[in-house]
mmCIF file of N, CA, C and O in Angstrom:
data_model
loop_
_atom_site.group_PDB
_atom_site.id
_atom_site.type_symbol
_atom_site.label_atom_id
_atom_site.label_comp_id
_atom_site.label_asym_id
_atom_site.label_seq_id
_atom_site.Cartn_x
_atom_site.Cartn_y
_atom_site.Cartn_z
ATOM 1 N N ARG A 1 10.591 -12.072 5.461
ATOM 2 C CA ARG A 1 10.661 -10.629 5.523
ATOM 3 C C ARG A 1 10.833 -10.080 4.124
ATOM 4 O O ARG A 1 11.649 -10.564 3.360
ATOM 5 N N ASN A 2 10.087 -9.058 3.813
ATOM 6 C CA ASN A 2 10.116 -8.474 2.481
ATOM 7 C C ASN A 2 11.021 -7.244 2.465
ATOM 8 O O ASN A 2 10.761 -6.281 3.177
ATOM 9 N N ILE A 3 12.092 -7.289 1.683
ATOM 10 C CA ILE A 3 12.998 -6.148 1.581
ATOM 11 C C ILE A 3 12.441 -5.188 0.537
ATOM 12 O O ILE A 3 12.108 -5.578 -0.577
ATOM 13 N N ILE A 4 12.356 -3.920 0.900
ATOM 14 C CA ILE A 4 11.707 -2.908 0.070
ATOM 15 C C ILE A 4 12.757 -2.097 -0.672
ATOM 16 O O ILE A 4 13.773 -1.705 -0.114
ATOM 17 N N SER A 5 12.505 -1.822 -1.956
ATOM 18 C CA SER A 5 13.437 -1.010 -2.724
ATOM 19 C C SER A 5 12.964 0.436 -2.835
ATOM 20 O O SER A 5 13.753 1.324 -3.108
ATOM 21 N N ASN A 6 11.670 0.703 -2.609
ATOM 22 C CA ASN A 6 11.130 2.044 -2.731
ATOM 23 C C ASN A 6 11.004 2.682 -1.352
ATOM 24 O O ASN A 6 10.308 2.156 -0.487
ATOM 25 N N ILE A 7 11.662 3.821 -1.153
ATOM 26 C CA ILE A 7 11.658 4.475 0.162
ATOM 27 C C ILE A 7 10.249 4.886 0.585
ATOM 28 O O ILE A 7 9.938 4.939 1.772
ATOM 29 N N ASN A 8 9.357 5.154 -0.358
ATOM 30 C CA ASN A 8 7.996 5.565 -0.007
ATOM 31 C C ASN A 8 7.229 4.456 0.698
ATOM 32 O O ASN A 8 6.265 4.724 1.407
ATOM 33 N N ASN A 9 7.634 3.206 0.522
ATOM 34 C CA ASN A 9 6.971 2.075 1.163
ATOM 35 C C ASN A 9 7.673 1.629 2.442
ATOM 36 O O ASN A 9 7.270 0.662 3.062
ATOM 37 N N CYS A 10 8.719 2.327 2.811
ATOM 38 C CA CYS A 10 9.547 1.942 3.951
ATOM 39 C C CYS A 10 8.998 2.546 5.242
ATOM 40 O O CYS A 10 8.790 3.753 5.319
ATOM 41 N N VAL A 11 8.766 1.697 6.250
ATOM 42 C CA VAL A 11 8.339 2.163 7.570
ATOM 43 C C VAL A 11 9.118 1.374 8.628
ATOM 44 O O VAL A 11 8.971 0.158 8.721
ATOM 45 N N PRO A 12 9.970 2.054 9.409
ATOM 46 C CA PRO A 12 10.698 1.357 10.469
ATOM 47 C C PRO A 12 9.731 0.780 11.508
ATOM 48 O O PRO A 12 8.699 1.381 11.803
ATOM 49 N N TYR A 13 10.053 -0.363 12.059
ATOM 50 C CA TYR A 13 9.187 -1.010 13.051
ATOM 51 C C TYR A 13 10.031 -1.767 14.068
ATOM 52 O O TYR A 13 11.183 -2.084 13.759
ATOM 53 N N PRO A 14 9.543 -2.066 15.263
ATOM 54 C CA PRO A 14 8.279 -1.593 15.832
ATOM 55 C C PRO A 14 8.408 -0.144 16.297
ATOM 56 O O PRO A 14 9.514 0.334 16.554
ATOM 57 N N ASN A 15 7.302 0.527 16.391
ATOM 58 C CA ASN A 15 7.261 1.900 16.867
ATOM 59 C C ASN A 15 5.984 2.083 17.667
ATOM 60 O O ASN A 15 4.909 2.040 17.084
ATOM 61 N N PRO A 16 6.073 2.202 18.978
ATOM 62 C CA PRO A 16 7.276 2.394 19.789
ATOM 63 C C PRO A 16 8.106 1.112 19.924
ATOM 64 O O PRO A 16 7.619 0.027 19.657
ATOM 65 N N THR A 17 9.369 1.306 20.327
ATOM 66 C CA THR A 17 10.300 0.195 20.459
ATOM 67 C C THR A 17 10.869 0.145 21.874
ATOM 68 O O THR A 17 10.894 1.158 22.567
ATOM 69 N N SER A 18 11.342 -1.029 22.251
ATOM 70 C CA SER A 18 12.052 -1.146 23.525
ATOM 71 C C SER A 18 13.560 -1.111 23.301
ATOM 72 O O SER A 18 14.330 -1.068 24.246
ATOM 73 N N GLY A 19 13.983 -1.133 22.029
ATOM 74 C CA GLY A 19 15.422 -1.088 21.758
ATOM 75 C C GLY A 19 15.771 -1.162 20.295
ATOM 76 O O GLY A 19 16.302 -0.232 19.727
ATOM 77 N N LYS A 20 15.455 -2.295 19.655
ATOM 78 C CA LYS A 20 15.869 -2.480 18.265
ATOM 79 C C LYS A 20 14.759 -2.087 17.291
ATOM 80 O O LYS A 20 13.601 -2.416 17.504
ATOM 81 N N VAL A 21 15.158 -1.390 16.234
ATOM 82 C CA VAL A 21 14.238 -0.958 15.181
ATOM 83 C C VAL A 21 14.711 -1.589 13.878
ATOM 84 O O VAL A 21 15.888 -1.500 13.526
ATOM 85 N N THR A 22 13.809 -2.226 13.163
ATOM 86 C CA THR A 22 14.129 -2.865 11.889
ATOM 87 C C THR A 22 13.671 -1.974 10.746
ATOM 88 O O THR A 22 12.586 -1.402 10.787
ATOM 89 N N ILE A 23 14.511 -1.891 9.715
ATOM 90 C CA ILE A 23 14.187 -1.128 8.511
ATOM 91 C C ILE A 23 14.399 -2.050 7.327
ATOM 92 O O ILE A 23 15.526 -2.423 7.019
ATOM 93 N N ASP A 24 13.316 -2.434 6.688
ATOM 94 C CA ASP A 24 13.395 -3.334 5.537
ATOM 95 C C ASP A 24 13.588 -2.512 4.270
ATOM 96 O O ASP A 24 12.650 -2.251 3.521
ATOM 97 N N LEU A 25 14.813 -2.099 4.050
ATOM 98 C CA LEU A 25 15.141 -1.289 2.881
ATOM 99 C C LEU A 25 16.342 -1.912 2.192
ATOM 100 O O LEU A 25 17.310 -2.300 2.853
ATOM 101 N N GLU A 26 16.274 -2.004 0.872
ATOM 102 C CA GLU A 26 17.320 -2.661 0.099
ATOM 103 C C GLU A 26 18.673 -1.990 0.305
ATOM 104 O O GLU A 26 19.665 -2.637 0.561
ATOM 105 N N GLN A 27 18.710 -0.660 0.153
ATOM 106 C CA GLN A 27 19.946 0.056 0.415
ATOM 107 C C GLN A 27 19.653 1.516 0.683
ATOM 108 O O GLN A 27 18.622 2.040 0.299
ATOM 109 N N GLY A 28 20.565 2.137 1.390
ATOM 110 C CA GLY A 28 20.419 3.529 1.781
ATOM 111 C C GLY A 28 21.191 3.765 3.062
ATOM 112 O O GLY A 28 21.842 2.866 3.580
ATOM 113 N N ASN A 29 21.117 4.976 3.558
ATOM 114 C CA ASN A 29 21.799 5.339 4.795
ATOM 115 C C ASN A 29 20.777 5.835 5.802
ATOM 116 O O ASN A 29 19.822 6.514 5.436
ATOM 117 N N VAL A 30 21.009 5.500 7.056
ATOM 118 C CA VAL A 30 20.120 5.937 8.124
ATOM 119 C C VAL A 30 20.929 6.749 9.126
ATOM 120 O O VAL A 30 21.985 6.311 9.586
ATOM 121 N N SER A 31 20.412 7.929 9.453
ATOM 122 C CA SER A 31 20.981 8.765 10.506
ATOM 123 C C SER A 31 19.944 8.872 11.613
ATOM 124 O O SER A 31 18.757 9.049 11.334
ATOM 125 N N VAL A 32 20.392 8.756 12.853
ATOM 126 C CA VAL A 32 19.493 8.849 13.996
ATOM 127 C C VAL A 32 19.882 10.094 14.792
ATOM 128 O O VAL A 32 21.040 10.264 15.171
ATOM 129 N N TYR A 33 18.875 10.946 15.035
ATOM 130 C CA TYR A 33 19.084 12.199 15.761
ATOM 131 C C TYR A 33 18.220 12.226 17.005
ATOM 132 O O TYR A 33 17.109 11.692 17.015
ATOM 133 N N GLY A 34 18.736 12.891 18.039
ATOM 134 C CA GLY A 34 17.921 13.196 19.203
ATOM 135 C C GLY A 34 17.055 14.402 18.883
ATOM 136 O O GLY A 34 17.260 15.080 17.871
ATOM 137 N N LEU A 35 16.098 14.693 19.732
ATOM 138 C CA LEU A 35 15.230 15.850 19.493
ATOM 139 C C LEU A 35 15.989 17.168 19.564
ATOM 140 O O LEU A 35 15.523 18.179 19.060
ATOM 141 N N ASP A 36 17.182 17.149 20.155
ATOM 142 C CA ASP A 36 18.018 18.348 20.199
ATOM 143 C C ASP A 36 18.792 18.558 18.903
ATOM 144 O O ASP A 36 19.541 19.521 18.765
ATOM 145 N N GLY A 37 18.616 17.646 17.940
ATOM 146 C CA GLY A 37 19.293 17.767 16.649
ATOM 147 C C GLY A 37 20.666 17.123 16.612
ATOM 148 O O GLY A 37 21.325 17.121 15.576
ATOM 149 N N LYS A 38 21.099 16.541 17.714
ATOM 150 C CA LYS A 38 22.422 15.915 17.791
ATOM 151 C C LYS A 38 22.399 14.564 17.072
ATOM 152 O O LYS A 38 21.533 13.732 17.319
ATOM 153 N N LEU A 39 23.381 14.358 16.195
ATOM 154 C CA LEU A 39 23.513 13.082 15.498
ATOM 155 C C LEU A 39 24.008 12.034 16.482
ATOM 156 O O LEU A 39 25.055 12.189 17.111
ATOM 157 N N LEU A 40 23.242 10.943 16.622
ATOM 158 C CA LEU A 40 23.591 9.885 17.572
ATOM 159 C C LEU A 40 24.265 8.700 16.899
ATOM 160 O O LEU A 40 25.136 8.067 17.479
ATOM 161 N N MET A 41 23.843 8.382 15.677
ATOM 162 C CA MET A 41 24.461 7.272 14.951
ATOM 163 C C MET A 41 24.105 7.340 13.475
ATOM 164 O O MET A 41 23.112 7.957 13.095
ATOM 165 N N GLN A 42 24.943 6.706 12.664
ATOM 166 C CA GLN A 42 24.711 6.571 11.229
ATOM 167 C C GLN A 42 25.070 5.156 10.831
ATOM 168 O O GLN A 42 26.009 4.579 11.381
ATOM 169 N N THR A 43 24.333 4.618 9.874
ATOM 170 C CA THR A 43 24.655 3.282 9.380
ATOM 171 C C THR A 43 24.195 3.147 7.944
ATOM 172 O O THR A 43 23.308 3.867 7.486
ATOM 173 N N SER A 44 24.814 2.218 7.242
ATOM 174 C CA SER A 44 24.436 1.893 5.875
ATOM 175 C C SER A 44 23.478 0.716 5.901
ATOM 176 O O SER A 44 23.715 -0.257 6.612
ATOM 177 N N MET A 45 22.404 0.796 5.150
ATOM 178 C CA MET A 45 21.418 -0.284 5.116
ATOM 179 C C MET A 45 21.900 -1.483 4.302
ATOM 180 O O MET A 45 21.275 -2.521 4.313
ATOM 181 N N ASN A 46 23.017 -1.352 3.600
ATOM 182 C CA ASN A 46 23.554 -2.483 2.844
ATOM 183 C C ASN A 46 23.984 -3.595 3.804
ATOM 184 O O ASN A 46 23.825 -4.766 3.519
ATOM 185 N N SER A 47 24.523 -3.181 4.949
ATOM 186 C CA SER A 47 25.112 -4.154 5.855
ATOM 187 C C SER A 47 24.263 -4.413 7.095
ATOM 188 O O SER A 47 24.406 -5.437 7.736
ATOM 189 N N ASN A 48 23.387 -3.503 7.430
ATOM 190 C CA ASN A 48 22.671 -3.595 8.706
ATOM 191 C C ASN A 48 21.220 -3.173 8.522
ATOM 192 O O ASN A 48 20.956 -2.077 8.072
ATOM 193 N N LYS A 49 20.309 -4.032 8.867
ATOM 194 C CA LYS A 49 18.879 -3.735 8.742
ATOM 195 C C LYS A 49 18.263 -3.366 10.084
ATOM 196 O O LYS A 49 17.083 -3.109 10.173
ATOM 197 N N THR A 50 19.075 -3.364 11.155
ATOM 198 C CA THR A 50 18.568 -3.098 12.497
ATOM 199 C C THR A 50 19.332 -1.950 13.133
ATOM 200 O O THR A 50 20.551 -1.893 13.064
ATOM 201 N N ILE A 51 18.597 -1.032 13.727
ATOM 202 C CA ILE A 51 19.181 0.064 14.492
ATOM 203 C C ILE A 51 18.927 -0.257 15.964
ATOM 204 O O ILE A 51 17.794 -0.521 16.356
ATOM 205 N N ASP A 52 19.972 -0.211 16.783
ATOM 206 C CA ASP A 52 19.857 -0.566 18.194
ATOM 207 C C ASP A 52 19.852 0.698 19.047
ATOM 208 O O ASP A 52 20.856 1.394 19.153
ATOM 209 N N LEU A 53 18.695 0.993 19.636
ATOM 210 C CA LEU A 53 18.560 2.145 20.525
ATOM 211 C C LEU A 53 18.631 1.741 21.999
ATOM 212 O O LEU A 53 18.351 2.558 22.872
ATOM 213 N N SER A 54 18.995 0.502 22.285
ATOM 214 C CA SER A 54 18.927 -0.003 23.661
ATOM 215 C C SER A 54 19.822 0.776 24.627
ATOM 216 O O SER A 54 19.535 0.831 25.818
ATOM 217 N N THR A 55 20.890 1.396 24.139
ATOM 218 C CA THR A 55 21.773 2.162 25.026
ATOM 219 C C THR A 55 21.326 3.611 25.172
ATOM 220 O O THR A 55 21.911 4.356 25.953
ATOM 221 N N GLN A 56 20.298 4.002 24.414
ATOM 222 C CA GLN A 56 19.795 5.379 24.466
ATOM 223 C C GLN A 56 18.667 5.481 25.492
ATOM 224 O O GLN A 56 17.935 4.518 25.706
ATOM 225 N N PRO A 57 18.504 6.662 26.103
ATOM 226 C CA PRO A 57 17.401 6.825 27.061
ATOM 227 C C PRO A 57 16.038 6.816 26.358
ATOM 228 O O PRO A 57 15.958 7.037 25.145
ATOM 229 N N ALA A 58 15.000 6.564 27.130
ATOM 230 C CA ALA A 58 13.647 6.600 26.581
ATOM 231 C C ALA A 58 13.368 8.005 26.043
ATOM 232 O O ALA A 58 13.866 8.996 26.567
ATOM 233 N N GLY A 59 12.593 8.057 24.970
ATOM 234 C CA GLY A 59 12.263 9.344 24.371
ATOM 235 C C GLY A 59 11.988 9.201 22.895
ATOM 236 O O GLY A 59 11.830 8.091 22.375
ATOM 237 N N MET A 60 11.947 10.338 22.205
ATOM 238 C CA MET A 60 11.677 10.328 20.775
ATOM 239 C C MET A 60 12.967 10.572 19.996
ATOM 240 O O MET A 60 13.812 11.363 20.405
ATOM 241 N N TYR A 61 13.087 9.868 18.881
ATOM 242 C CA TYR A 61 14.256 9.977 18.012
ATOM 243 C C TYR A 61 13.788 10.215 16.584
ATOM 244 O O TYR A 61 12.721 9.745 16.182
ATOM 245 N N ILE A 62 14.609 10.926 15.837
ATOM 246 C CA ILE A 62 14.317 11.187 14.431
ATOM 247 C C ILE A 62 15.230 10.299 13.594
ATOM 248 O O ILE A 62 16.450 10.367 13.711
ATOM 249 N N PHE A 63 14.615 9.454 12.765
ATOM 250 C CA PHE A 63 15.360 8.635 11.821
ATOM 251 C C PHE A 63 15.265 9.314 10.461
ATOM 252 O O PHE A 63 14.164 9.574 9.982
ATOM 253 N N VAL A 64 16.411 9.597 9.854
ATOM 254 C CA VAL A 64 16.444 10.149 8.503
ATOM 255 C C VAL A 64 17.021 9.073 7.593
ATOM 256 O O VAL A 64 18.173 8.673 7.756
ATOM 257 N N ILE A 65 16.194 8.607 6.666
ATOM 258 C CA ILE A 65 16.617 7.572 5.729
ATOM 259 C C ILE A 65 16.881 8.242 4.389
ATOM 260 O O ILE A 65 16.015 8.941 3.858
ATOM 261 N N LYS A 66 18.092 8.055 3.871
ATOM 262 C CA LYS A 66 18.495 8.666 2.609
ATOM 263 C C LYS A 66 18.797 7.582 1.594
ATOM 264 O O LYS A 66 19.584 6.682 1.869
ATOM 265 N N THR A 67 18.149 7.682 0.440
ATOM 266 C CA THR A 67 18.426 6.774 -0.664
ATOM 267 C C THR A 67 18.601 7.603 -1.926
ATOM 268 O O THR A 67 18.351 8.814 -1.922
ATOM 269 N N GLU A 68 18.988 6.948 -3.001
ATOM 270 C CA GLU A 68 19.119 7.678 -4.267
ATOM 271 C C GLU A 68 17.757 8.125 -4.795
ATOM 272 O O GLU A 68 17.674 8.987 -5.648
ATOM 273 N N ASN A 69 16.669 7.561 -4.244
ATOM 274 C CA ASN A 69 15.308 7.944 -4.649
ATOM 275 C C ASN A 69 14.729 9.048 -3.784
ATOM 276 O O ASN A 69 13.594 9.454 -3.996
ATOM 277 N N GLY A 70 15.471 9.504 -2.782
ATOM 278 C CA GLY A 70 14.981 10.573 -1.925
ATOM 279 C C GLY A 70 15.239 10.311 -0.459
ATOM 280 O O GLY A 70 15.859 9.323 -0.090
ATOM 281 N N ASN A 71 14.750 11.225 0.361
ATOM 282 C CA ASN A 71 14.927 11.149 1.810
ATOM 283 C C ASN A 71 13.568 11.060 2.484
ATOM 284 O O ASN A 71 12.582 11.577 1.963
ATOM 285 N N LYS A 72 13.553 10.444 3.652
ATOM 286 C CA LYS A 72 12.315 10.350 4.411
ATOM 287 C C LYS A 72 12.659 10.382 5.894
ATOM 288 O O LYS A 72 13.658 9.799 6.311
ATOM 289 N N GLU A 73 11.834 11.076 6.689
ATOM 290 C CA GLU A 73 12.034 11.172 8.125
ATOM 291 C C GLU A 73 10.938 10.422 8.856
ATOM 292 O O GLU A 73 9.785 10.441 8.448
ATOM 293 N N PHE A 74 11.338 9.807 9.969
ATOM 294 C CA PHE A 74 10.392 9.101 10.833
ATOM 295 C C PHE A 74 10.680 9.470 12.273
ATOM 296 O O PHE A 74 11.834 9.614 12.658
ATOM 297 N N LYS A 75 9.633 9.611 13.065
ATOM 298 C CA LYS A 75 9.785 9.792 14.506
ATOM 299 C C LYS A 75 9.590 8.429 15.155
ATOM 300 O O LYS A 75 8.568 7.783 14.954
ATOM 301 N N ILE A 76 10.591 8.009 15.907
ATOM 302 C CA ILE A 76 10.562 6.705 16.579
ATOM 303 C C ILE A 76 10.569 6.950 18.082
ATOM 304 O O ILE A 76 11.388 7.733 18.580
ATOM 305 N N ILE A 77 9.677 6.280 18.772
ATOM 306 C CA ILE A 77 9.608 6.409 20.225
ATOM 307 C C ILE A 77 10.260 5.195 20.881
ATOM 308 O O ILE A 77 9.915 4.060 20.562
ATOM 309 N N LYS A 78 11.215 5.479 21.771
ATOM 310 C CA LYS A 78 11.814 4.400 22.564
ATOM 311 C C LYS A 78 11.201 4.454 23.951
ATOM 312 O O LYS A 78 11.196 5.490 24.597
ATOM 313 N N GLU A 79 10.650 3.329 24.379
ATOM 314 C CA GLU A 79 10.019 3.242 25.705
ATOM 315 C C GLU A 79 11.034 2.902 26.773
ATOM 316 O O GLU A 79 12.032 2.275 26.518
#
């Protein structure tokens, strides 16, 4: 697995997912929001490369990845 240091090359996978989403990013913070804008979880990429949506209902989620090089948003679909 290749760990990425540039946020522009970062793409969470798999998408759509059945539960776990992997983010190959060297460091940064990830916030997961529901479509209603409610913050569901936050984690640091230093310690955790996987976001677990298995306890969340099926639907679309917004992942906001923040690094010192900038921020990037992704829409992730949980089946």
